[in-house]
Coordinates of C-alpha atoms and ligand atoms in Angstrom, one line a residue:
X1013 CA 0.2 0.2 -0.1
X1014 CA 1.7 3.3 -0.7
X1015 CA 1.6 5.9 1.2
X1016 CA 1.9 9.3 0.4
X1017 CA 3.7 12.4 2.3
X1018 CA 0.5 14.2 2.0
X1019 CA -1.2 11.5 4.2
X1020 CA 1.2 11.8 6.4
X1021 CA 0.8 15.6 6.8
X1022 CA 4.4 16.8 6.3
X1023 CA 4.7 20.4 7.0
X1024 CA 3.9 22.3 4.0
X1025 CA 7.5 23.3 3.1
X1026 CA 8.5 19.9 3.7
X1027 CA 5.9 18.4 1.3
X1028 CA 7.0 21.4 -1.0
X1029 CA 10.4 20.5 -0.9
X1030 CA 9.7 16.9 -1.6
X1031 CA 8.0 16.9 -4.9
X1032 CA 10.6 19.2 -5.8
X1033 CA 12.8 16.5 -6.0
X1034 CA 10.1 14.1 -6.9
X1035 CA 8.8 12.6 -4.0
X1036 CA 5.6 11.9 -3.6
X1037 CA 5.1 8.4 -1.7
X1038 CA 7.1 7.8 1.3
X1039 CA 9.3 4.7 1.0
X1040 CA 8.0 1.7 2.8
X1041 CA 10.5 2.3 5.4
X1042 CA 9.7 5.8 5.9
X1043 CA 6.0 5.0 6.3
X1044 CA 6.8 3.1 9.4
X1045 CA 9.7 5.0 11.0
X1046 CA 8.5 8.4 10.2
X1047 CA 5.1 8.4 13.1
X1048 CA 7.2 6.4 15.4
X1049 CA 10.3 9.2 15.6
X1050 CA 7.1 11.8 16.0
X1051 CA 6.2 10.0 18.9
X1052 CA 9.5 10.2 20.6
X1053 CA 10.3 6.5 19.9
X1054 CA 13.7 5.0 20.6
X1055 CA 14.1 2.8 17.5
X1056 CA 16.1 0.2 15.3
X1057 CA 15.4 0.7 11.7
X1058 CA 17.1 -2.4 9.6
X1059 CA 16.1 -1.3 6.2
X1060 CA 18.1 -2.5 2.5
X1061 CA 20.5 -0.2 1.0
X1062 CA 18.9 2.8 -0.7
X1063 CA 15.3 2.3 0.4
X1064 CA 15.7 6.1 1.6
X1065 CA 16.4 5.8 5.5
X1066 CA 18.0 9.1 5.6
X1067 CA 14.6 10.8 5.0
X1068 CA 13.0 8.3 7.0
X1069 CA 14.5 10.2 10.4
X1070 CA 15.3 13.4 8.1
X1071 CA 11.8 14.4 7.2
X1072 CA 10.2 13.8 11.4
X1073 CA 13.2 15.4 12.5
X1074 CA 13.4 18.2 9.8
X1075 CA 9.8 19.2 11.0
X1076 CA 9.9 19.7 14.6
X1077 CA 10.3 22.9 15.7
X1078 CA 13.9 23.3 17.4
X1079 CA 13.9 25.0 21.2
X1080 CA 16.6 26.8 21.1
X1081 CA 19.0 27.8 17.8
X1082 CA 22.5 28.2 19.7
X1083 CA 23.3 24.6 20.1
X1084 CA 22.3 21.7 18.1
X1085 CA 19.5 19.2 18.9
X1086 CA 20.1 16.7 16.3
X1087 CA 23.3 14.8 16.4
X1088 CA 23.9 12.2 13.6
X1089 CA 26.9 9.8 14.1
X1090 CA 28.2 8.8 10.8
X1091 CA 31.5 6.2 9.8
X1092 CA 32.4 8.6 7.0
X1093 CA 33.3 12.4 6.0
X1094 CA 31.7 11.4 2.5
X1095 CA 28.4 10.2 4.3
X1096 CA 28.2 12.9 6.6
X1097 CA 28.5 15.6 3.9
X1098 CA 25.6 13.8 1.6
X1099 CA 23.2 13.7 4.8
X1100 CA 23.9 17.3 5.7
X1101 CA 23.2 17.9 1.7
X1102 CA 20.0 15.4 1.6
X1103 CA 18.8 17.8 5.0
X1104 CA 19.8 20.5 3.4
X1105 CA 17.2 19.8 0.0
X1106 CA 14.6 18.3 2.3
X1107 CA 14.3 21.3 4.2
X1108 CA 13.4 23.3 1.2
X1109 CA 12.0 27.0 2.9
X1110 CA 12.2 25.7 6.2
X1111 CA 14.9 27.5 7.9
X1112 CA 16.8 24.4 9.3
X1113 CA 21.1 24.3 9.0
X1114 CA 22.8 21.2 9.1
X1115 CA 26.5 21.5 9.5
X1116 CA 29.2 18.9 8.9
X1117 CA 31.6 18.1 11.5
X1118 CA 34.2 16.2 10.3
X1119 CA 38.1 15.6 10.0
X1120 CA 37.9 17.1 6.3
X1121 CA 37.4 20.9 7.3
X1122 CA 39.3 23.1 9.7
X1123 CA 38.2 23.4 13.1
X1124 CA 38.1 27.3 13.4
X1125 CA 35.3 26.5 10.7
X1126 CA 32.9 24.4 12.3
X1127 CA 33.3 26.4 15.1
X1128 CA 32.5 29.1 13.6
X1129 CA 29.3 27.1 11.4
X1130 CA 28.3 26.1 14.7
X1131 CA 28.0 29.5 15.8
X1132 CA 26.1 30.5 13.5
X1133 CA 23.4 28.1 14.8
X1134 CA 22.8 24.5 13.3
X1135 CA 19.8 22.3 14.3
X1136 CA 21.2 19.2 13.1
X1137 CA 25.5 18.3 13.7
X1138 CA 26.5 15.6 11.2
X1139 CA 29.7 13.9 12.2
X1140 CA 32.4 11.2 12.5
X1141 CA 33.3 10.3 15.6
X1142 CA 37.0 11.6 16.0
X1143 CA 36.5 14.8 15.1
X1144 CA 33.2 15.5 17.6
X1145 CA 35.2 13.9 20.0
X1146 CA 38.3 16.9 19.5
X1147 CA 35.5 19.4 19.1
X1148 CA 34.3 18.3 22.3
X1149 CA 37.8 18.3 24.1
X1150 CA 38.6 21.4 22.9
X1151 CA 35.1 23.0 23.8
X1152 CA 34.0 24.4 20.4
X1153 CA 30.7 21.9 20.4
X1154 CA 28.2 21.3 23.1
X1155 CA 26.1 18.9 22.7
X1156 CA 24.2 19.4 26.0
X1157 CA 21.0 19.8 23.8
X1158 CA 20.6 16.9 21.6
X1159 CA 17.3 15.7 21.7
X1160 CA 17.9 13.1 19.4
X1161 CA 20.6 11.0 18.5
X1162 CA 20.9 9.3 15.6
X1163 CA 23.6 6.7 14.7
X1164 CA 23.6 6.2 10.8
X1165 CA 25.5 2.7 9.8
X1166 CA 25.1 1.6 13.3
X1167 CA 26.9 -1.8 12.7
X1168 CA 29.7 0.1 11.0
X1169 CA 30.4 2.5 14.1
X1170 CA 30.0 -0.3 16.9
X1171 CA 32.4 -2.5 15.0
X1172 CA 34.6 -3.9 17.4
X1173 CA 32.5 -3.1 20.2
X1174 CA 31.4 0.1 22.0
X1175 CA 34.4 2.6 21.7
X1176 CA 35.7 4.6 24.4
X1177 CA 35.2 7.9 22.2
X1178 CA 31.0 6.5 21.6
X1179 CA 30.8 6.3 25.3
X1180 CA 32.5 9.4 26.3
X1181 CA 30.2 10.9 23.7
X1182 CA 27.5 9.5 24.6
X1183 CA 27.7 10.5 28.5
X1184 CA 27.8 14.1 27.5
X1185 CA 24.5 14.0 26.0
X1186 CA 20.9 15.0 28.1
X1187 CA 19.7 11.3 29.5
X1188 CA 16.3 11.9 28.1
X1189 CA 17.1 12.2 24.3
X1190 CA 15.8 10.0 21.6
X1191 CA 18.0 7.9 20.2
X1192 CA 17.6 6.1 16.6
X1193 CA 19.9 3.2 15.2
X1194 CA 20.0 2.4 11.3
X1195 CA 21.5 0.3 8.9
X1196 CA 20.9 -2.4 6.4
X1197 CA 22.5 -4.7 8.8
X1198 CA 22.0 -5.1 12.4
X1199 CA 23.3 -7.9 13.7
X1200 CA 22.3 -9.5 17.1
X1201 CA 25.2 -8.2 19.0
X1202 CA 25.3 -4.7 17.5
X1203 CA 21.7 -4.3 18.9
X1204 CA 22.3 -5.8 22.3
X1205 CA 25.4 -3.6 22.8
X1206 CA 22.9 -0.5 21.2
X1207 CA 20.1 -1.2 23.1
X1208 CA 22.1 -0.2 26.5
X1209 CA 22.2 3.2 25.6
X1210 CA 18.2 3.5 24.5
X1211 CA 15.1 3.2 26.2
X1212 CA 13.0 0.4 25.6
X1213 CA 13.0 1.2 21.2
X1214 CA 10.9 0.0 19.2
X1215 CA 12.5 -2.1 16.3
X1216 CA 11.3 -1.6 12.7
X1217 CA 12.1 -3.3 9.6
X1218 CA 10.1 -4.7 6.4
X1219 CA 10.2 -8.7 6.1
X1220 CA 13.2 -8.2 3.2
X1221 CA 15.2 -6.2 5.4
X1222 CA 18.4 -8.0 4.8
X1223 CA 17.6 -8.9 1.4
X1224 CA 19.6 -7.4 -1.4
X1225 CA 17.2 -4.7 -3.7
X1226 CA 15.7 -7.2 -5.7
X1227 CA 16.4 -4.8 -8.3
X1228 CA 19.9 -6.4 -8.3
X1229 CA 21.6 -8.8 -10.4
X1230 CA 24.5 -10.8 -9.0
X1231 CA 27.6 -12.6 -11.1
X1232 CA 30.8 -13.9 -10.7
X1233 CA 33.4 -14.2 -12.8
X1234 CA 36.1 -16.7 -12.2
X1235 CA 39.5 -15.5 -13.2
X1236 CA 43.3 -15.3 -12.0
X1237 CA 45.6 -13.1 -10.4
X1238 CA 47.4 -12.5 -13.7
X1239 CA 44.4 -12.0 -15.8
X1240 CA 42.1 -9.9 -13.4
X1241 CA 42.7 -6.7 -14.9
X1242 CA 42.6 -7.9 -18.2
X1243 CA 39.3 -9.5 -17.7
X1244 CA 37.6 -7.0 -16.2
X1245 CA 38.8 -4.1 -18.9
X1246 CA 36.9 -6.8 -21.3
X1247 CA 33.9 -6.8 -19.2
X1248 CA 33.5 -3.0 -18.0
X1249 CA 34.0 -2.6 -21.9
X1250 CA 31.2 -4.9 -23.2
X1251 CA 28.6 -4.1 -20.8
X1252 CA 29.8 -0.6 -20.4
X1253 CA 27.6 0.4 -17.4
X1254 CA 27.1 4.2 -17.0
X1255 CA 29.4 4.4 -13.8
X1256 CA 31.1 1.6 -12.5
X1257 CA 32.0 1.8 -8.4
X1258 CA 35.2 -1.2 -8.0
X1259 CA 36.1 -2.3 -4.9
X1260 CA 39.4 -3.4 -3.7
X1261 CA 40.9 -5.5 -0.5
X1262 CA 43.8 -2.4 0.0
X1263 CA 44.5 1.0 -0.5
X1264 CA 47.7 -0.1 -2.9
X1265 CA 45.4 -2.7 -4.9
X1266 CA 43.3 -0.1 -5.6
X1267 CA 46.2 2.4 -6.4
X1268 CA 47.4 -0.1 -8.8
X1269 CA 44.6 -1.1 -10.7
X1270 CA 43.5 2.2 -11.1
X1271 CA 47.0 2.6 -12.9
X1272 CA 46.0 -0.2 -14.5
X1273 CA 42.6 0.6 -16.0
X1274 CA 43.7 4.0 -16.9
X1275 CA 46.3 1.8 -18.9
X1276 CA 43.3 0.0 -20.4
X1277 CA 42.1 3.7 -21.9
X1278 CA 39.4 3.8 -19.3
X1279 CA 39.1 7.3 -17.2
X1280 CA 39.5 5.9 -13.5
X1281 CA 40.2 7.4 -10.4
X1282 CA 40.8 6.1 -6.3
X1283 CA 39.1 6.7 -3.7
X1284 CA 40.6 5.9 0.0
X1285 CA 41.2 7.2 3.3
X1286 CA 44.9 8.1 2.7
X1287 CA 43.9 10.8 -0.1
X1288 CA 44.0 14.2 1.4
X1289 CA 40.0 15.1 2.4
X1290 CA 40.2 17.7 -0.1
X1291 CA 41.1 14.8 -2.6
X1292 CA 38.7 12.7 -1.6
X1293 CA 36.1 15.7 -1.8
X1294 CA 37.0 16.8 -5.3
X1295 CA 37.2 12.5 -6.3
X1296 CA 33.7 11.8 -4.5
X1297 CA 31.9 14.7 -6.8
X1298 CA 33.8 14.2 -9.6
X1299 CA 32.2 11.0 -9.6
X1300 CA 28.9 11.8 -8.3
X1301 CA 28.6 14.4 -11.1
X1302 CA 28.3 11.7 -13.6
X1303 CA 31.5 12.8 -15.3
X1304 CA 33.8 10.1 -14.0
X1305 CA 32.5 6.6 -15.4
X1306 CA 34.9 4.5 -12.9
X1307 CA 36.0 5.2 -9.7
X1308 CA 38.5 2.6 -7.9
X1309 CA 38.1 2.6 -4.0
X1310 CA 38.4 1.0 -0.5
X1311 CA 35.9 -0.2 1.3
X1312 CA 35.3 3.5 2.7
X1313 CA 32.7 3.9 -0.1
X1314 CA 30.9 1.1 0.4
X1315 CA 28.8 2.6 3.7
X1316 CA 25.8 4.9 2.8
X1317 CA 26.8 6.9 -0.4
X1318 CA 23.7 7.6 -3.0
X1319 CA 25.5 7.7 -5.8
X1320 CA 22.1 7.5 -8.5
X1321 CA 24.2 6.9 -11.6
X1322 CA 26.2 3.8 -10.3
X1323 CA 24.4 0.5 -12.1
X1324 CA 27.7 -1.9 -11.6
X1325 CA 29.5 -2.3 -8.6
X1326 CA 32.7 -4.9 -9.1
X1327 CA 34.2 -6.4 -6.5
X1328 CA 37.6 -6.6 -7.7
X1329 CA 38.4 -8.3 -4.5
X1330 CA 35.9 -10.2 -2.5
X1331 CA 34.7 -8.6 0.8
X1332 CA 35.4 -10.2 3.9
X1333 CA 32.0 -10.9 5.1
X1334 CA 28.1 -10.9 3.9
X1335 CA 27.5 -7.6 5.3
X1336 CA 30.6 -6.0 3.5
X1337 CA 29.2 -7.8 0.4
X1338 CA 26.1 -6.3 0.9
X1339 CA 26.9 -2.6 1.6
X1340 CA 29.1 -2.4 -1.3
X1341 CA 26.1 -3.8 -3.3
X1342 CA 23.9 -1.5 -1.8
X1343 CA 25.9 1.4 -3.5
X1344 CA 23.8 0.5 -7.0
X1345 CA 20.2 -0.4 -7.4
X1346 CA 18.8 2.0 -5.4
X1347 CA 15.4 3.4 -4.7
X1348 CA 14.1 1.3 -6.9
X1349 CA 16.8 1.4 -10.1
X1350 CA 18.5 -1.6 -11.8
X1351 CA 21.7 -2.3 -11.0
X1352 CA 24.4 -5.1 -11.2
X1353 CA 27.6 -6.9 -8.6
X1354 CA 30.0 -8.5 -10.4
X1355 CA 32.3 -10.1 -8.1
X1356 CA 36.0 -11.2 -10.0
X1357 CA 36.7 -14.4 -8.2
X1358 CA 40.1 -16.3 -8.2
X1359 CA 41.6 -18.8 -6.5
X1360 CA 43.1 -17.6 -3.3
X1361 CA 39.8 -16.2 -2.3
X1362 CA 37.7 -19.3 -3.3
X1363 CA 36.9 -20.2 0.5
X1364 CA 36.1 -16.2 1.1
X1365 CA 33.3 -17.4 -1.7
X1366 CA 32.0 -20.2 -0.3
X1367 CA 31.0 -18.3 2.8
X1368 CA 30.0 -15.4 1.3
X1369 CA 27.9 -18.2 -1.4
X1370 CA 26.3 -19.8 2.0
X1371 CA 25.3 -16.5 3.8
X1372 CA 23.7 -14.8 1.2
X1373 CA 20.8 -16.2 0.2
X1374 CA 20.5 -15.1 -3.9
X1375 CA 21.4 -16.7 -6.8
X1376 CA 24.7 -16.5 -8.4
X1377 CA 25.3 -16.2 -11.9
X1378 CA 28.9 -17.5 -13.4
X1379 CA 30.3 -15.3 -16.0
X1380 CA 32.6 -18.4 -17.3
X1381 CA 36.1 -17.7 -17.9
X1382 CA 36.2 -15.2 -20.7
X1383 CA 33.3 -15.5 -21.9
X1384 CA 31.0 -12.9 -20.6
X1385 CA 27.5 -13.6 -19.9
X1386 CA 25.5 -10.2 -21.5
X1387 CA 22.6 -9.1 -19.8
X1388 CA 19.4 -8.4 -21.0
X1389 CA 20.6 -4.9 -21.6
X1390 CA 18.9 -2.3 -23.3
X1391 CA 20.2 0.3 -25.0
X1392 CA 22.8 3.3 -24.0
X1393 CA 20.1 5.5 -25.6
X1394 CA 17.3 4.0 -23.5
X1395 CA 19.3 3.9 -20.2
X1396 CA 21.0 7.5 -21.2
X1397 CA 16.9 8.5 -20.9
X1398 CA 16.2 6.9 -18.1
X1399 CA 19.2 8.5 -16.0
X1400 CA 18.5 11.8 -17.3
X1401 CA 14.8 11.1 -16.4
X1402 CA 16.0 10.9 -12.7
X1403 CA 14.2 13.1 -10.6
X1404 CA 16.4 16.7 -10.2
X1405 CA 17.9 18.0 -7.3
X1406 CA 17.1 21.1 -7.5
X1407 CA 20.1 23.5 -5.0
X1408 CA 18.8 24.7 -1.9
X1409 CA 18.4 28.8 -1.6
X1410 CA 21.8 30.4 -1.1
X1411 CA 24.0 27.4 -1.9
X1412 CA 27.8 28.2 -1.7
X1413 CA 30.0 28.0 -4.5
X1414 CA 31.6 24.2 -4.4
X1415 CA 34.7 25.3 -2.6
X1416 CA 33.5 27.6 0.0
X1417 CA 30.0 25.0 1.1
X1418 CA 27.7 26.9 3.5
X1419 CA 26.9 25.4 6.8
X1420 CA 24.1 23.0 4.8
X1421 CA 26.9 21.5 3.4
X1422 CA 25.5 21.3 0.0
X1423 CA 28.0 19.3 -1.5
X1424 CA 26.5 16.9 -3.8
X1425 CA 23.6 18.7 -4.6
X1426 CA 26.1 21.1 -6.9
X1427 CA 25.9 20.4 -10.5
X1428 CA 23.1 18.5 -10.6
X1429 CA 21.1 20.7 -13.5
X1430 CA 23.7 19.3 -16.0
X1431 CA 24.3 16.1 -14.4
X1432 CA 25.3 12.7 -16.3
X1433 CA 25.5 15.2 -19.4
X1434 CA 28.6 15.5 -21.8
X1435 CA 29.8 12.3 -20.0
X1436 CA 32.4 10.7 -22.3
X1437 CA 31.1 7.0 -22.2
X1438 CA 33.6 4.0 -21.4
X1439 CA 36.6 3.8 -24.1
X1440 CA 37.3 0.9 -25.9
X1441 CA 39.7 -0.9 -23.6
X1442 CA 41.8 -3.6 -25.6
X1443 CA 40.2 -5.8 -28.4
X1444 CA 39.7 -3.8 -31.2
X1445 CA 36.5 -6.7 -32.1
X1446 CA 33.8 -5.3 -30.6
X1447 CA 31.3 -3.0 -30.7
X1448 CA 32.0 0.4 -31.9
X1449 CA 33.1 3.0 -29.5
X1450 CA 30.6 5.7 -29.4
X1451 CA 32.0 8.7 -30.5
X1452 CA 33.7 11.3 -28.2
X1453 CA 33.1 14.5 -27.6
X1454 CA 29.7 16.4 -27.0
X1455 CA 26.3 14.5 -27.1
X1456 CA 27.9 11.4 -27.0
X1457 CA 26.1 8.9 -25.0
X1458 CA 25.0 7.1 -27.7
X1459 CA 23.9 3.7 -27.6
X1460 CA 26.0 1.1 -29.2
X1461 CA 25.7 1.2 -33.3
X1462 CA 23.6 -1.3 -34.5
X1463 CA 23.8 -2.7 -31.0
X1464 CA 20.2 -4.2 -30.5
X1465 CA 20.0 -6.1 -27.8
X1466 CA 19.7 -9.4 -29.0
X1467 CA 22.2 -9.3 -31.4
X1468 CA 24.7 -8.2 -29.3
X1469 CA 24.3 -11.2 -26.8
X1470 CA 23.9 -13.6 -29.4
X1471 CA 27.3 -12.4 -31.0
X1472 CA 29.5 -15.6 -30.8
X1473 CA 32.4 -14.4 -27.8
X1474 CA 36.0 -15.1 -28.6
X1475 CA 38.2 -16.6 -26.1
X1476 CA 40.1 -14.0 -24.1
X1477 CA 42.6 -15.6 -23.4
X1478 CA 43.4 -17.8 -26.5
X1479 CA 41.7 -16.7 -29.5
X1480 CA 41.2 -12.7 -29.3
X1481 CA 44.3 -10.5 -30.8
X1482 CA 44.7 -7.9 -28.4
X1483 CA 45.7 -4.6 -29.6
X1484 CA 47.7 -2.4 -27.3
X1485 CA 46.7 0.4 -24.7
X1486 CA 43.1 2.0 -26.6
X1487 CA 44.3 5.2 -25.0
X1488 CA 43.5 8.4 -27.2
X1489 CA 42.3 5.7 -30.2
X1490 CA 39.9 7.1 -32.0
X1491 CA 36.1 5.2 -32.3
X1492 CA 36.5 5.9 -36.3
X1493 CA 39.4 3.9 -36.8
X1494 CA 37.0 0.8 -35.6
X1495 CA 34.3 1.2 -38.2
Ligands
ADP1448 P1 19.6 4.2 2.4 O1 19.8 5.1 3.3 O2 18.1 3.6 3.1 O3 20.2 3.6 1.7 P2 19.2 6.8 1.3 O4 18.2 7.7 2.3 O5 20.3 7.2 1.0 O6 19.3 4.9 1.3 O7 18.0 7.1 -0.6 C1 18.4 6.4 -1.4 C2 18.1 7.3 -2.4 O8 16.3 7.1 -2.5 C3 18.3 8.4 -2.4 O9 18.6 9.3 -3.6 C4 17.2 9.5 -1.7 O10 16.9 11.1 -2.6 C5 15.9 8.6 -2.7 N1 14.8 8.7 -2.5 C6 14.5 9.1 -0.5 N2 13.2 9.0 -0.6 C7 12.5 9.1 -1.5 C8 11.1 8.8 -1.4 N3 10.5 9.0 -0.7 N4 10.7 8.5 -3.5 C9 11.7 8.7 -4.2 N5 12.9 8.6 -3.9 C10 13.6 8.5 -2.8
MG1449 MG1 21.8 5.7 4.6

């Protein structure tokens, strides 16, 4: 049964802002959570990746009238800077004309600036534990007026137990606050720990909570350490996803892979925790804008990020736990959109794979070595349309330019108007006997020439190992050469 935001009787400003973003109906989890949060209950929310958890707590917290403006009344703790900024931006968009400010408190910006933003008054403080602690230690942050504490991605925050940082922070919060926990995966032990600092929480989930979004397909490609890069490059070229997020096991691996992909003629960047905060922000914005087709990342990018252009997630190295698989996979197929996951399987990770297979209850399709099985793809043009039809995300008012992000931190709302346009498609990487590459330059995201879906699937594929002649790096090769 669908529940409209209207029937939930959201404040008019919020309703207008929802409409502006193209949101009319609450997602199922929002329909459950919004009333509970309004009642002031403590809640534990376990709901699929991409099911709209941010606004499930964001909307009811935005609509409640702040008691004062000098100190934050909602504290949202998240595992990464990127997620903090994304949440601030989402709150900013959702607030519309309602005067609410959210400040992102993470290691990425100067404490002086954060202090200044806090002094201007913000209802929402969204931060990572380390920086929150630092601000508290320096007495730059007062959490004595927090009415609601949100732990988003709670299992990640409580990984390895109850940290001293979190314990200290909780002590400084008012006892009679409301506490909300959210994640797609909340194991029992985490919930037990968390319940100790909650007041008879209600557990809200949909029956399908831990499942992956139904729209996702899951495939495994058997390969070897030696062939892994090439097989993947080939796969990307054939599949030509709108944007792909590739997960590696280590930072080093992600750098090496990015390097190799660039060699293959793909435009790729890497993202991991060793990069400077500015660089991290730059890379994620480049990717979010739709301009960068390939991002190679560590698990830093596995949690919470909402990147609507990601059609394919690749596990270049298998994740260690089923929960990690689920969160990585959850970067695609969001808000009911289609998505695919491909895991590269090398012999050395066979045990890991068996474990994942046992726990995750989905059907895996295998992609045979060298033979890439194509899914029933829509044409590039159809998908282009699909992506362009994503609801536009209007910029909240008074947004500061990119480098000088305002206190609402609307990092991701930028450049939305033109997103997904003018982005160059994945270039041909590797062999020359495949589909013709789309032309470069403007207006270039054309469907593959003569590529009915059917014929692409039926086209016999050469074995990349033995059969195919492989030309050198495709860098700079003009598409015309392959016509
Ligand atoms: P989660 O935290 O559950 O992984 P998010 O809160 O990041 O999911 O939301 C996923 C996507 O769904 C975002 O792009 C968000 O803007 C969109 N979304 C949220 N609520 C709705 C809604 N009611 N209708 C349509 N899209 C929505
Ligand atoms: Mg989330």
